[in-house]
mmCIF file of C-alpha atoms in Angstrom:
data_model
loop_
_atom_site.group_PDB
_atom_site.id
_atom_site.type_symbol
_atom_site.label_atom_id
_atom_site.label_comp_id
_atom_site.label_asym_id
_atom_site.label_seq_id
_atom_site.Cartn_x
_atom_site.Cartn_y
_atom_site.Cartn_z
ATOM 1 C CA MET A 24 -42.243 -26.286 -10.922
ATOM 2 C CA LYS A 25 -39.575 -28.137 -8.977
ATOM 3 C CA SER A 26 -37.706 -26.738 -6.015
ATOM 4 C CA TYR A 27 -34.616 -27.886 -4.136
ATOM 5 C CA ARG A 28 -32.973 -26.732 -0.900
ATOM 6 C CA LYS A 29 -29.704 -27.592 0.781
ATOM 7 C CA GLU A 30 -27.471 -26.095 3.466
ATOM 8 C CA LEU A 31 -23.696 -26.268 3.071
ATOM 9 C CA TRP A 32 -21.628 -25.981 6.258
ATOM 10 C CA PHE A 33 -18.191 -24.421 6.615
ATOM 11 C CA GLN A 34 -15.708 -23.865 9.410
ATOM 12 C CA THR A 35 -12.603 -22.008 8.303
ATOM 13 C CA PRO A 36 -9.415 -22.276 10.395
ATOM 14 C CA THR A 37 -8.718 -18.537 10.028
ATOM 15 C CA ARG A 38 -10.803 -15.388 10.578
ATOM 16 C CA ARG A 39 -10.833 -14.599 6.852
ATOM 17 C CA GLN A 40 -10.775 -17.088 4.005
ATOM 18 C CA LEU A 41 -12.110 -17.509 0.471
ATOM 19 C CA VAL A 42 -13.362 -21.016 -0.346
ATOM 20 C CA ASN A 43 -14.231 -22.153 -3.870
ATOM 21 C CA ILE A 44 -17.607 -23.871 -3.441
ATOM 22 C CA THR A 45 -18.401 -24.388 -7.132
ATOM 23 C CA PRO A 46 -18.121 -28.204 -6.908
ATOM 24 C CA GLN A 47 -20.581 -28.390 -3.984
ATOM 25 C CA VAL A 48 -23.054 -26.077 -5.719
ATOM 26 C CA ALA A 49 -22.800 -28.060 -8.970
ATOM 27 C CA GLN A 50 -23.465 -31.208 -6.921
ATOM 28 C CA CYS A 51 -26.631 -29.596 -5.510
ATOM 29 C CA LEU A 52 -27.789 -28.830 -9.032
ATOM 30 C CA ALA A 53 -27.178 -32.429 -10.116
ATOM 31 C CA GLU A 54 -29.138 -33.722 -7.097
ATOM 32 C CA SER A 55 -32.039 -31.365 -7.845
ATOM 33 C CA GLY A 56 -32.734 -32.785 -11.304
ATOM 34 C CA ILE A 57 -33.580 -29.235 -12.437
ATOM 35 C CA THR A 58 -32.436 -28.412 -15.972
ATOM 36 C CA GLU A 59 -33.918 -24.934 -16.583
ATOM 37 C CA GLY A 60 -34.308 -22.359 -13.834
ATOM 38 C CA LEU A 61 -32.549 -20.117 -11.342
ATOM 39 C CA LEU A 62 -30.173 -21.059 -8.537
ATOM 40 C CA LEU A 63 -29.776 -18.860 -5.457
ATOM 41 C CA CYS A 64 -26.684 -19.305 -3.300
ATOM 42 C CA ASN A 65 -26.459 -17.058 -0.232
ATOM 43 C CA ALA A 66 -24.557 -16.759 3.006
ATOM 44 C CA MET A 67 -26.960 -17.382 5.908
ATOM 45 C CA HIS A 68 -24.703 -15.323 8.200
ATOM 46 C CA ILE A 69 -24.252 -11.579 8.007
ATOM 47 C CA THR A 70 -20.465 -11.590 8.343
ATOM 48 C CA ALA A 71 -19.890 -13.772 5.266
ATOM 49 C CA SER A 72 -20.425 -13.484 1.515
ATOM 50 C CA VAL A 73 -21.139 -15.591 -1.499
ATOM 51 C CA PHE A 74 -19.713 -14.063 -4.672
ATOM 52 C CA ILE A 75 -18.420 -14.977 -8.116
ATOM 53 C CA ASN A 76 -14.912 -14.186 -9.253
ATOM 54 C CA ASP A 77 -11.638 -15.783 -10.350
ATOM 55 C CA ASP A 78 -9.903 -18.694 -8.588
ATOM 56 C CA GLU A 79 -6.457 -17.097 -8.647
ATOM 57 C CA PRO A 80 -4.375 -16.892 -5.446
ATOM 58 C CA GLY A 81 -2.767 -13.545 -6.360
ATOM 59 C CA LEU A 82 -6.204 -11.989 -6.756
ATOM 60 C CA HIS A 83 -7.373 -13.466 -3.464
ATOM 61 C CA ASN A 84 -4.394 -11.807 -1.800
ATOM 62 C CA ASP A 85 -5.420 -8.533 -3.475
ATOM 63 C CA PHE A 86 -8.985 -8.916 -2.136
ATOM 64 C CA GLU A 87 -7.645 -9.422 1.413
ATOM 65 C CA LYS A 88 -5.442 -6.335 1.255
ATOM 66 C CA TRP A 89 -8.110 -4.207 -0.442
ATOM 67 C CA LEU A 90 -10.917 -5.147 1.970
ATOM 68 C CA GLU A 91 -8.620 -4.435 4.909
ATOM 69 C CA LYS A 92 -7.990 -0.988 3.433
ATOM 70 C CA LEU A 93 -11.702 -0.274 2.888
ATOM 71 C CA ALA A 94 -12.865 -1.690 6.238
ATOM 72 C CA PRO A 95 -9.947 -2.462 8.574
ATOM 73 C CA GLU A 96 -10.363 -5.087 11.284
ATOM 74 C CA LYS A 97 -8.394 -3.064 13.855
ATOM 75 C CA PRO A 98 -8.422 -1.030 16.010
ATOM 76 C CA TYR A 99 -11.569 -2.763 17.231
ATOM 77 C CA ASN A 100 -12.775 0.306 19.115
ATOM 78 C CA GLN A 101 -13.211 2.338 15.921
ATOM 79 C CA TYR A 102 -16.599 0.599 15.511
ATOM 80 C CA ARG A 103 -19.605 1.012 17.822
ATOM 81 C CA HIS A 104 -20.751 -2.516 17.002
ATOM 82 C CA ASN A 105 -17.645 -3.816 18.778
ATOM 83 C CA GLY A 106 -18.915 -3.866 22.361
ATOM 84 C CA TYR A 107 -19.315 -7.548 23.097
ATOM 85 C CA GLU A 108 -18.306 -8.339 19.487
ATOM 86 C CA ASP A 109 -15.132 -7.674 17.483
ATOM 87 C CA ASN A 110 -16.533 -8.329 14.010
ATOM 88 C CA ALA A 111 -17.921 -4.995 12.771
ATOM 89 C CA ASP A 112 -15.344 -5.021 9.950
ATOM 90 C CA ALA A 113 -16.738 -8.378 8.791
ATOM 91 C CA HIS A 114 -20.231 -6.864 8.388
ATOM 92 C CA LEU A 115 -18.739 -4.084 6.237
ATOM 93 C CA LYS A 116 -16.524 -6.382 4.157
ATOM 94 C CA ARG A 117 -19.506 -8.623 3.452
ATOM 95 C CA SER A 118 -21.451 -5.567 2.262
ATOM 96 C CA VAL A 119 -18.779 -4.849 -0.360
ATOM 97 C CA MET A 120 -18.588 -8.452 -1.577
ATOM 98 C CA GLY A 121 -22.338 -9.200 -1.447
ATOM 99 C CA ARG A 122 -24.565 -11.728 0.299
ATOM 100 C CA GLU A 123 -25.669 -13.852 -2.630
ATOM 101 C CA VAL A 124 -25.406 -14.862 -6.246
ATOM 102 C CA ILE A 125 -28.090 -15.948 -8.679
ATOM 103 C CA VAL A 126 -26.914 -18.321 -11.372
ATOM 104 C CA ALA A 127 -28.886 -19.299 -14.448
ATOM 105 C CA VAL A 128 -29.485 -23.028 -14.866
ATOM 106 C CA SER A 129 -29.487 -24.016 -18.557
ATOM 107 C CA GLY A 130 -29.369 -27.537 -19.959
ATOM 108 C CA GLY A 131 -28.829 -28.912 -16.455
ATOM 109 C CA LYS A 132 -25.612 -26.893 -15.926
ATOM 110 C CA LEU A 133 -24.512 -23.766 -14.059
ATOM 111 C CA ASP A 134 -24.650 -21.313 -16.971
ATOM 112 C CA PHE A 135 -21.237 -19.700 -16.499
ATOM 113 C CA GLY A 136 -18.776 -17.626 -18.487
ATOM 114 C CA PRO A 137 -15.210 -18.902 -18.934
ATOM 115 C CA TRP A 138 -13.767 -18.035 -15.496
ATOM 116 C CA GLU A 139 -16.765 -17.744 -13.200
ATOM 117 C CA GLN A 140 -16.366 -19.629 -9.917
ATOM 118 C CA ILE A 141 -18.523 -19.354 -6.783
ATOM 119 C CA PHE A 142 -16.775 -18.450 -3.528
ATOM 120 C CA TYR A 143 -17.747 -18.511 0.097
ATOM 121 C CA GLY A 144 -16.150 -15.393 1.562
ATOM 122 C CA GLU A 145 -15.615 -15.841 5.287
ATOM 123 C CA PHE A 146 -14.787 -12.658 7.228
ATOM 124 C CA ASP A 147 -15.393 -13.891 10.794
ATOM 125 C CA GLY A 148 -14.566 -17.559 10.782
ATOM 126 C CA LYS A 149 -13.274 -20.246 13.144
ATOM 127 C CA ARG A 150 -16.848 -21.395 13.799
ATOM 128 C CA ARG A 151 -19.485 -23.408 11.920
ATOM 129 C CA LYS A 152 -21.492 -21.291 9.490
ATOM 130 C CA ARG A 153 -23.919 -22.020 6.666
ATOM 131 C CA VAL A 154 -24.609 -21.283 3.020
ATOM 132 C CA LEU A 155 -28.047 -21.875 1.496
ATOM 133 C CA VAL A 156 -28.580 -23.277 -2.000
ATOM 134 C CA LYS A 157 -32.129 -22.930 -3.354
ATOM 135 C CA ILE A 158 -33.031 -23.907 -6.905
ATOM 136 C CA ILE A 159 -36.348 -23.474 -8.690
ATOM 137 C CA GLY A 160 -37.267 -24.512 -12.216
ATOM 138 C CA GLU A 161 -38.077 -27.603 -14.203
ATOM 139 C CA MET B 165 -42.998 -22.654 -16.554
ATOM 140 C CA LYS B 166 -41.315 -20.990 -19.519
ATOM 141 C CA SER B 167 -37.634 -20.186 -19.704
ATOM 142 C CA TYR B 168 -35.590 -18.030 -22.057
ATOM 143 C CA ARG B 169 -31.844 -17.544 -22.543
ATOM 144 C CA LYS B 170 -29.799 -15.146 -24.615
ATOM 145 C CA GLU B 171 -26.222 -13.890 -24.707
ATOM 146 C CA LEU B 172 -25.538 -10.238 -25.522
ATOM 147 C CA TRP B 173 -22.061 -9.402 -26.852
ATOM 148 C CA PHE B 174 -20.105 -6.199 -26.281
ATOM 149 C CA GLN B 175 -16.743 -4.819 -27.315
ATOM 150 C CA THR B 176 -16.018 -1.403 -25.880
ATOM 151 C CA PRO B 177 -13.398 0.823 -27.536
ATOM 152 C CA THR B 178 -11.977 1.887 -24.151
ATOM 153 C CA ARG B 179 -10.806 -0.020 -21.070
ATOM 154 C CA ARG B 180 -13.697 1.297 -18.985
ATOM 155 C CA GLN B 181 -17.172 2.155 -20.218
ATOM 156 C CA LEU B 182 -20.790 2.134 -19.040
ATOM 157 C CA VAL B 183 -23.301 0.986 -21.665
ATOM 158 C CA ASN B 184 -27.070 1.327 -21.226
ATOM 159 C CA ILE B 185 -28.390 -2.106 -22.235
ATOM 160 C CA THR B 186 -32.016 -1.593 -21.189
ATOM 161 C CA PRO B 187 -33.323 -1.693 -24.795
ATOM 162 C CA GLN B 188 -31.593 -5.024 -25.526
ATOM 163 C CA VAL B 189 -32.854 -6.555 -22.271
ATOM 164 C CA ALA B 190 -36.412 -5.316 -22.946
ATOM 165 C CA GLN B 191 -36.130 -6.890 -26.407
ATOM 166 C CA CYS B 192 -35.167 -10.229 -24.800
ATOM 167 C CA LEU B 193 -38.230 -10.009 -22.562
ATOM 168 C CA ALA B 194 -40.478 -9.329 -25.564
ATOM 169 C CA GLU B 195 -38.974 -12.317 -27.427
ATOM 170 C CA SER B 196 -39.477 -14.592 -24.415
ATOM 171 C CA GLY B 197 -43.260 -14.127 -24.295
ATOM 172 C CA ILE B 198 -43.017 -14.266 -20.495
ATOM 173 C CA THR B 199 -45.400 -11.893 -18.691
ATOM 174 C CA GLU B 200 -44.919 -12.816 -15.011
ATOM 175 C CA GLY B 201 -41.586 -13.954 -13.603
ATOM 176 C CA LEU B 202 -37.996 -13.009 -12.840
ATOM 177 C CA LEU B 203 -35.274 -11.841 -15.202
ATOM 178 C CA LEU B 204 -31.581 -12.390 -14.415
ATOM 179 C CA CYS B 205 -29.016 -10.294 -16.252
ATOM 180 C CA ASN B 206 -25.379 -10.984 -15.377
ATOM 181 C CA ALA B 207 -21.903 -10.317 -16.691
ATOM 182 C CA MET B 208 -20.361 -13.626 -17.811
ATOM 183 C CA HIS B 209 -16.879 -12.181 -17.244
ATOM 184 C CA ILE B 210 -15.367 -11.399 -13.864
ATOM 185 C CA THR B 211 -13.975 -7.988 -14.794
ATOM 186 C CA ALA B 212 -17.356 -6.538 -15.771
ATOM 187 C CA SER B 213 -20.635 -5.698 -14.038
ATOM 188 C CA VAL B 214 -24.312 -5.470 -14.696
ATOM 189 C CA PHE B 215 -26.006 -2.910 -12.449
ATOM 190 C CA ILE B 216 -28.980 -0.571 -12.288
ATOM 191 C CA ASN B 217 -28.609 3.167 -11.884
ATOM 192 C CA ASP B 218 -29.262 6.484 -13.618
ATOM 193 C CA ASP B 219 -28.437 7.265 -17.275
ATOM 194 C CA GLU B 220 -26.834 10.642 -16.511
ATOM 195 C CA PRO B 221 -23.381 11.469 -17.925
ATOM 196 C CA GLY B 222 -22.302 13.541 -14.905
ATOM 197 C CA LEU B 223 -23.015 10.591 -12.624
ATOM 198 C CA HIS B 224 -21.115 8.229 -14.917
ATOM 199 C CA ASN B 225 -18.129 10.537 -14.642
ATOM 200 C CA ASP B 226 -18.516 10.424 -10.843
ATOM 201 C CA PHE B 227 -18.564 6.601 -10.933
ATOM 202 C CA GLU B 228 -15.329 6.571 -12.967
ATOM 203 C CA LYS B 229 -13.533 8.904 -10.559
ATOM 204 C CA TRP B 230 -14.898 7.173 -7.463
ATOM 205 C CA LEU B 231 -14.030 3.639 -8.594
ATOM 206 C CA GLU B 232 -10.534 4.803 -9.508
ATOM 207 C CA LYS B 233 -10.190 6.165 -5.967
ATOM 208 C CA LEU B 234 -11.452 2.935 -4.341
ATOM 209 C CA ALA B 235 -9.478 0.571 -6.617
ATOM 210 C CA PRO B 236 -6.932 2.425 -8.798
ATOM 211 C CA GLU B 237 -5.801 0.891 -12.065
ATOM 212 C CA LYS B 238 -2.171 1.975 -11.574
ATOM 213 C CA PRO B 239 0.521 1.352 -10.519
ATOM 214 C CA TYR B 240 -0.061 -2.147 -11.870
ATOM 215 C CA ASN B 241 2.485 -3.688 -9.512
ATOM 216 C CA GLN B 242 0.427 -2.834 -6.408
ATOM 217 C CA TYR B 243 -1.600 -5.988 -7.154
ATOM 218 C CA ARG B 244 -0.310 -9.566 -6.990
ATOM 219 C CA HIS B 245 -2.820 -10.617 -9.657
ATOM 220 C CA ASN B 246 -0.919 -8.432 -12.138
ATOM 221 C CA GLY B 247 1.791 -10.839 -13.219
ATOM 222 C CA TYR B 248 0.773 -11.792 -16.751
ATOM 223 C CA GLU B 249 -2.363 -9.638 -16.349
ATOM 224 C CA ASP B 250 -2.908 -5.927 -15.678
ATOM 225 C CA ASN B 251 -6.582 -6.058 -14.722
ATOM 226 C CA ALA B 252 -6.669 -6.676 -10.955
ATOM 227 C CA ASP B 253 -8.369 -3.294 -10.474
ATOM 228 C CA ALA B 254 -11.167 -4.427 -12.813
ATOM 229 C CA HIS B 255 -11.903 -7.443 -10.566
ATOM 230 C CA LEU B 256 -12.175 -5.098 -7.570
ATOM 231 C CA LYS B 257 -14.284 -2.465 -9.349
ATOM 232 C CA ARG B 258 -16.675 -5.167 -10.505
ATOM 233 C CA SER B 259 -17.011 -6.351 -6.893
ATOM 234 C CA VAL B 260 -18.197 -2.884 -5.846
ATOM 235 C CA MET B 261 -20.674 -2.535 -8.714
ATOM 236 C CA GLY B 262 -21.966 -6.122 -8.669
ATOM 237 C CA ARG B 263 -22.170 -9.003 -11.143
ATOM 238 C CA GLU B 264 -25.892 -9.173 -11.759
ATOM 239 C CA VAL B 265 -29.351 -7.734 -11.409
ATOM 240 C CA ILE B 266 -32.680 -9.468 -10.946
ATOM 241 C CA VAL B 267 -35.645 -7.610 -12.371
ATOM 242 C CA ALA B 268 -39.282 -8.446 -11.723
ATOM 243 C CA VAL B 269 -41.353 -9.130 -14.830
ATOM 244 C CA SER B 270 -44.947 -7.916 -14.386
ATOM 245 C CA GLY B 271 -47.572 -7.568 -17.091
ATOM 246 C CA GLY B 272 -44.967 -8.405 -19.731
ATOM 247 C CA LYS B 273 -42.735 -5.436 -18.752
ATOM 248 C CA LEU B 274 -39.516 -4.830 -16.835
ATOM 249 C CA ASP B 275 -41.044 -3.747 -13.515
ATOM 250 C CA PHE B 276 -38.987 -0.613 -12.933
ATOM 251 C CA GLY B 277 -39.123 2.528 -10.846
ATOM 252 C CA PRO B 278 -38.999 5.920 -12.585
ATOM 253 C CA TRP B 279 -35.272 6.147 -13.353
ATOM 254 C CA GLU B 280 -34.033 2.558 -13.300
ATOM 255 C CA GLN B 281 -31.854 1.637 -16.274
ATOM 256 C CA ILE B 282 -29.661 -1.456 -16.727
ATOM 257 C CA PHE B 283 -25.972 -0.900 -17.459
ATOM 258 C CA TYR B 284 -23.154 -3.083 -18.627
ATOM 259 C CA GLY B 285 -20.134 -1.858 -16.685
ATOM 260 C CA GLU B 286 -16.949 -2.716 -18.548
ATOM 261 C CA PHE B 287 -13.723 -2.368 -16.535
ATOM 262 C CA ASP B 288 -11.337 -4.282 -18.820
ATOM 263 C CA GLY B 289 -12.605 -3.752 -22.331
ATOM 264 C CA LYS B 290 -11.329 -3.589 -25.891
ATOM 265 C CA ARG B 291 -12.259 -7.238 -26.435
ATOM 266 C CA ARG B 292 -15.476 -9.201 -27.023
ATOM 267 C CA LYS B 293 -17.291 -10.058 -23.800
ATOM 268 C CA ARG B 294 -20.734 -11.389 -22.943
ATOM 269 C CA VAL B 295 -23.784 -10.705 -20.792
ATOM 270 C CA LEU B 296 -26.346 -13.429 -20.054
ATOM 271 C CA VAL B 297 -30.092 -12.814 -19.945
ATOM 272 C CA LYS B 298 -32.158 -15.618 -18.389
ATOM 273 C CA ILE B 299 -35.886 -15.292 -17.794
ATOM 274 C CA ILE B 300 -38.203 -17.733 -16.054
ATOM 275 C CA GLY B 301 -41.939 -17.433 -15.520
ATOM 276 C CA GLU B 302 -45.177 -17.743 -17.425
ATOM 277 C CA MET C 10 -46.600 -21.116 -11.056
ATOM 278 C CA LYS C 11 -47.970 -18.386 -8.812
ATOM 279 C CA SER C 12 -46.707 -14.827 -8.769
ATOM 280 C CA TYR C 13 -47.271 -11.934 -6.377
ATOM 281 C CA ARG C 14 -46.392 -8.227 -6.545
ATOM 282 C CA LYS C 15 -46.602 -5.408 -4.039
ATOM 283 C CA GLU C 16 -45.114 -1.950 -3.614
ATOM 284 C CA LEU C 17 -44.100 -0.762 -0.147
ATOM 285 C CA TRP C 18 -43.881 3.015 0.359
ATOM 286 C CA PHE C 19 -41.503 4.875 2.654
ATOM 287 C CA GLN C 20 -40.831 8.485 3.578
ATOM 288 C CA THR C 21 -37.972 8.885 6.007
ATOM 289 C CA PRO C 22 -37.728 12.079 8.100
ATOM 290 C CA THR C 23 -33.948 12.310 7.521
ATOM 291 C CA ARG C 24 -31.740 12.173 4.419
ATOM 292 C CA ARG C 25 -30.234 8.847 5.464
ATOM 293 C CA GLN C 26 -31.956 6.107 7.419
ATOM 294 C CA LEU C 27 -31.999 2.318 7.715
ATOM 295 C CA VAL C 28 -35.469 0.804 8.148
ATOM 296 C CA ASN C 29 -36.052 -2.844 9.094
ATOM 297 C CA ILE C 30 -38.729 -3.975 6.620
ATOM 298 C CA THR C 31 -38.657 -7.694 7.463
ATOM 299 C CA PRO C 32 -42.185 -7.659 8.963
ATOM 300 C CA GLN C 33 -43.707 -6.024 5.844
ATOM 301 C CA VAL C 34 -41.890 -8.457 3.528
ATOM 302 C CA ALA C 35 -43.002 -11.444 5.638
ATOM 303 C CA GLN C 36 -46.560 -10.097 5.424
ATOM 304 C CA CYS C 37 -46.264 -9.999 1.611
ATOM 305 C CA LEU C 38 -45.140 -13.620 1.615
ATOM 306 C CA ALA C 39 -48.107 -14.622 3.808
ATOM 307 C CA GLU C 40 -50.513 -12.786 1.464
ATOM 308 C CA SER C 41 -49.002 -14.495 -1.592
ATOM 309 C CA GLY C 42 -49.811 -18.010 -0.434
ATOM 310 C CA ILE C 43 -46.522 -19.131 -1.992
ATOM 311 C CA THR C 44 -44.673 -21.806 -0.006
ATOM 312 C CA GLU C 45 -41.726 -22.724 -2.294
ATOM 313 C CA GLY C 46 -40.014 -20.195 -4.525
ATOM 314 C CA LEU C 47 -37.920 -17.032 -4.702
ATOM 315 C CA LEU C 48 -38.696 -13.579 -3.345
ATOM 316 C CA LEU C 49 -37.168 -10.453 -4.897
ATOM 317 C CA CYS C 50 -37.141 -7.261 -2.854
ATOM 318 C CA ASN C 51 -35.608 -4.217 -4.560
ATOM 319 C CA ALA C 52 -35.445 -0.462 -4.214
ATOM 320 C CA MET C 53 -37.333 1.129 -7.133
ATOM 321 C CA HIS C 54 -35.244 4.294 -6.738
ATOM 322 C CA ILE C 55 -31.565 4.576 -7.589
ATOM 323 C CA THR C 56 -30.549 6.451 -4.433
ATOM 324 C CA ALA C 57 -31.764 3.739 -2.067
ATOM 325 C CA SER C 58 -30.877 0.126 -1.258
ATOM 326 C CA VAL C 59 -32.428 -3.055 -0.043
ATOM 327 C CA PHE C 60 -29.923 -5.232 1.816
ATOM 328 C CA ILE C 61 -29.687 -7.896 4.503
ATOM 329 C CA ASN C 62 -27.684 -7.419 7.671
ATOM 330 C CA ASP C 63 -28.000 -7.165 11.452
ATOM 331 C CA ASP C 64 -30.579 -5.069 13.331
ATOM 332 C CA GLU C 65 -28.064 -3.587 15.764
ATOM 333 C CA PRO C 66 -27.939 0.207 16.318
ATOM 334 C CA GLY C 67 -24.164 0.297 16.857
ATOM 335 C CA LEU C 68 -23.614 -1.384 13.504
ATOM 336 C CA HIS C 69 -26.031 1.014 11.797
ATOM 337 C CA ASN C 70 -23.960 3.878 13.178
ATOM 338 C CA ASP C 71 -20.853 2.174 11.773
ATOM 339 C CA PHE C 72 -22.520 1.883 8.336
ATOM 340 C CA GLU C 73 -23.344 5.619 8.375
ATOM 341 C CA LYS C 74 -19.782 6.620 9.250
ATOM 342 C CA TRP C 75 -18.231 4.127 6.825
ATOM 343 C CA LEU C 76 -20.408 5.086 3.854
ATOM 344 C CA GLU C 77 -19.703 8.764 4.524
ATOM 345 C CA LYS C 78 -15.984 7.931 4.403
ATOM 346 C CA LEU C 79 -16.287 5.946 1.139
ATOM 347 C CA ALA C 80 -18.643 8.408 -0.599
ATOM 348 C CA PRO C 81 -19.000 11.681 1.349
ATOM 349 C CA GLU C 82 -22.138 13.770 0.919
ATOM 350 C CA LYS C 83 -20.208 17.070 0.956
ATOM 351 C CA PRO C 84 -18.781 19.157 -0.557
ATOM 352 C CA TYR C 85 -21.556 18.848 -3.114
ATOM 353 C CA ASN C 86 -19.420 20.272 -5.907
ATOM 354 C CA GLN C 87 -16.994 17.345 -5.829
ATOM 355 C CA TYR C 88 -19.528 15.454 -7.992
ATOM 356 C CA ARG C 89 -20.496 16.338 -11.568
ATOM 357 C CA HIS C 90 -23.969 14.856 -11.025
ATOM 358 C CA ASN C 91 -24.649 17.661 -8.535
ATOM 359 C CA GLY C 92 -25.798 20.386 -10.908
ATOM 360 C CA TYR C 93 -29.525 20.599 -10.248
ATOM 361 C CA GLU C 94 -29.199 17.706 -7.791
ATOM 362 C CA ASP C 95 -27.231 17.241 -4.551
ATOM 363 C CA ASN C 96 -27.534 13.465 -4.255
ATOM 364 C CA ALA C 97 -24.570 12.008 -6.183
ATOM 365 C CA ASP C 98 -23.249 10.519 -2.928
ATOM 366 C CA ALA C 99 -26.546 8.637 -2.525
ATOM 367 C CA HIS C 100 -26.078 6.944 -5.918
ATOM 368 C CA LEU C 101 -22.600 5.809 -4.822
ATOM 369 C CA LYS C 102 -23.647 4.664 -1.343
ATOM 370 C CA ARG C 103 -26.470 2.641 -2.864
ATOM 371 C CA SER C 104 -23.939 0.962 -5.189
ATOM 372 C CA VAL C 105 -21.936 -0.264 -2.182
ATOM 373 C CA MET C 106 -24.995 -1.538 -0.304
ATOM 374 C CA GLY C 107 -26.825 -3.039 -3.310
ATOM 375 C CA ARG C 108 -30.196 -2.548 -4.984
ATOM 376 C CA GLU C 109 -31.893 -5.826 -4.140
ATOM 377 C CA VAL C 110 -32.000 -9.075 -2.240
ATOM 378 C CA ILE C 111 -33.292 -12.466 -3.281
ATOM 379 C CA VAL C 112 -34.606 -14.601 -0.453
ATOM 380 C CA ALA C 113 -35.454 -18.289 -0.700
ATOM 381 C CA VAL C 114 -39.021 -19.181 0.245
ATOM 382 C CA SER C 115 -39.178 -22.613 1.937
ATOM 383 C CA GLY C 116 -42.145 -24.090 3.792
ATOM 384 C CA GLY C 117 -43.996 -20.784 3.445
ATOM 385 C CA LYS C 118 -41.280 -18.821 5.326
ATOM 386 C CA LEU C 119 -38.425 -16.450 4.498
ATOM 387 C CA ASP C 120 -35.567 -18.961 4.578
ATOM 388 C CA PHE C 121 -33.165 -17.013 6.796
ATOM 389 C CA GLY C 122 -30.112 -17.650 8.918
ATOM 390 C CA PRO C 123 -30.167 -16.672 12.590
ATOM 391 C CA TRP C 124 -29.640 -12.890 12.288
ATOM 392 C CA GLU C 125 -30.719 -12.019 8.755
ATOM 393 C CA GLN C 126 -33.041 -9.009 8.568
ATOM 394 C CA ILE C 127 -34.074 -7.034 5.463
ATOM 395 C CA PHE C 128 -33.384 -3.302 5.464
ATOM 396 C CA TYR C 129 -34.474 -0.422 3.321
ATOM 397 C CA GLY C 130 -31.421 1.814 3.087
ATOM 398 C CA GLU C 131 -32.468 5.369 2.333
ATOM 399 C CA PHE C 132 -29.655 7.698 1.240
ATOM 400 C CA ASP C 133 -31.719 10.594 -0.158
ATOM 401 C CA GLY C 134 -34.913 10.659 1.860
ATOM 402 C CA LYS C 135 -37.526 13.131 3.061
ATOM 403 C CA ARG C 136 -39.779 12.169 0.141
ATOM 404 C CA ARG C 137 -42.031 9.231 -0.759
ATOM 405 C CA LYS C 138 -40.140 6.332 -2.347
ATOM 406 C CA ARG C 139 -40.940 2.724 -3.151
ATOM 407 C CA VAL C 140 -39.692 -0.822 -2.680
ATOM 408 C CA LEU C 141 -40.935 -3.669 -4.871
ATOM 409 C CA VAL C 142 -41.671 -7.168 -3.576
ATOM 410 C CA LYS C 143 -42.093 -9.823 -6.259
ATOM 411 C CA ILE C 144 -42.540 -13.494 -5.388
ATOM 412 C CA ILE C 145 -42.724 -16.448 -7.767
ATOM 413 C CA GLY C 146 -43.224 -20.094 -6.922
ATOM 414 C CA GLU C 147 -45.925 -22.478 -5.828
#
């Protein structure tokens, strides 16, 4: 069994942002030399997500509006977590969108359907944060 | 290490439907000959889910009503994604329910608790769509 | 390839409770002797979650309030599942929070970011329920 590990670093200019990280993850897979196995990609921070969806700007706008409806950023004092922090909403938004994805590796490729793309979902940005890529297989 | 891959195809007669796919997934596991490992089952389309819950029709009705409350299908023009499309709500519903499940394989079986069943959650149906089953182990 | 399996049992005194199970999961990893691989930790019951977030009491209070807003426990008769049961809300809450986490195993450790902790999320407690830990690797 082979295994591979890499950290990807991100610093978004805004509090919330969706970043298509499919090229970086595919690069990790190429570096690993693994052709059959499973790839884990997870946010290492608890106010960010890794998820799979469509790379379509209209939809990303819909996600922003929808997540703000489900778990609004403000007023900050609606959340008990917001004493020294102001990011309780980011913990909740990340819970909706998920921490991680597992992608099948088949024939040396990310084994994806027609529109699947991997996103880093930042909900409390403007600072350096990490995503972990771990691959096991042969 | 052994690996196994199969696509399962579905075409639901209605826009939204929950389909118990546990028998098909168990059949994949039997075909694979793998007795210890991990099984990934994921929707290959970004308007559908694979998730684990109870096979109880009352609950499925509750899911339908609840997801429509969290991310209503209509009016279509509430979503920017709905220019040429009308399925923005399906992208959001799938985000709540999740893209994939990972199931432990132990002693050649899906290692499940008493009521766990795997469902394909279709939120934009009436066309042929796929689920991926990937198993690695020994 | 090595594999390891263990069930962890919980009985919470209240209907809903978040339990930090990171020490028990780390103990499983130590017992397994696996140093590179993937660890699956999942609720074996469909009214409970395993998820990763922050061990901060204010945030846990925010989760409780937020999940009650998204999927209220009462009135019980708002849900069709609640004939002989009263736990439909627990099935919905668990869908938001997720069934499982996959954690990378690197250098014999849970490969975590700075604040990641694993929680058992009980939404229909006061009875004995199980979490599965399955680890594969080398």
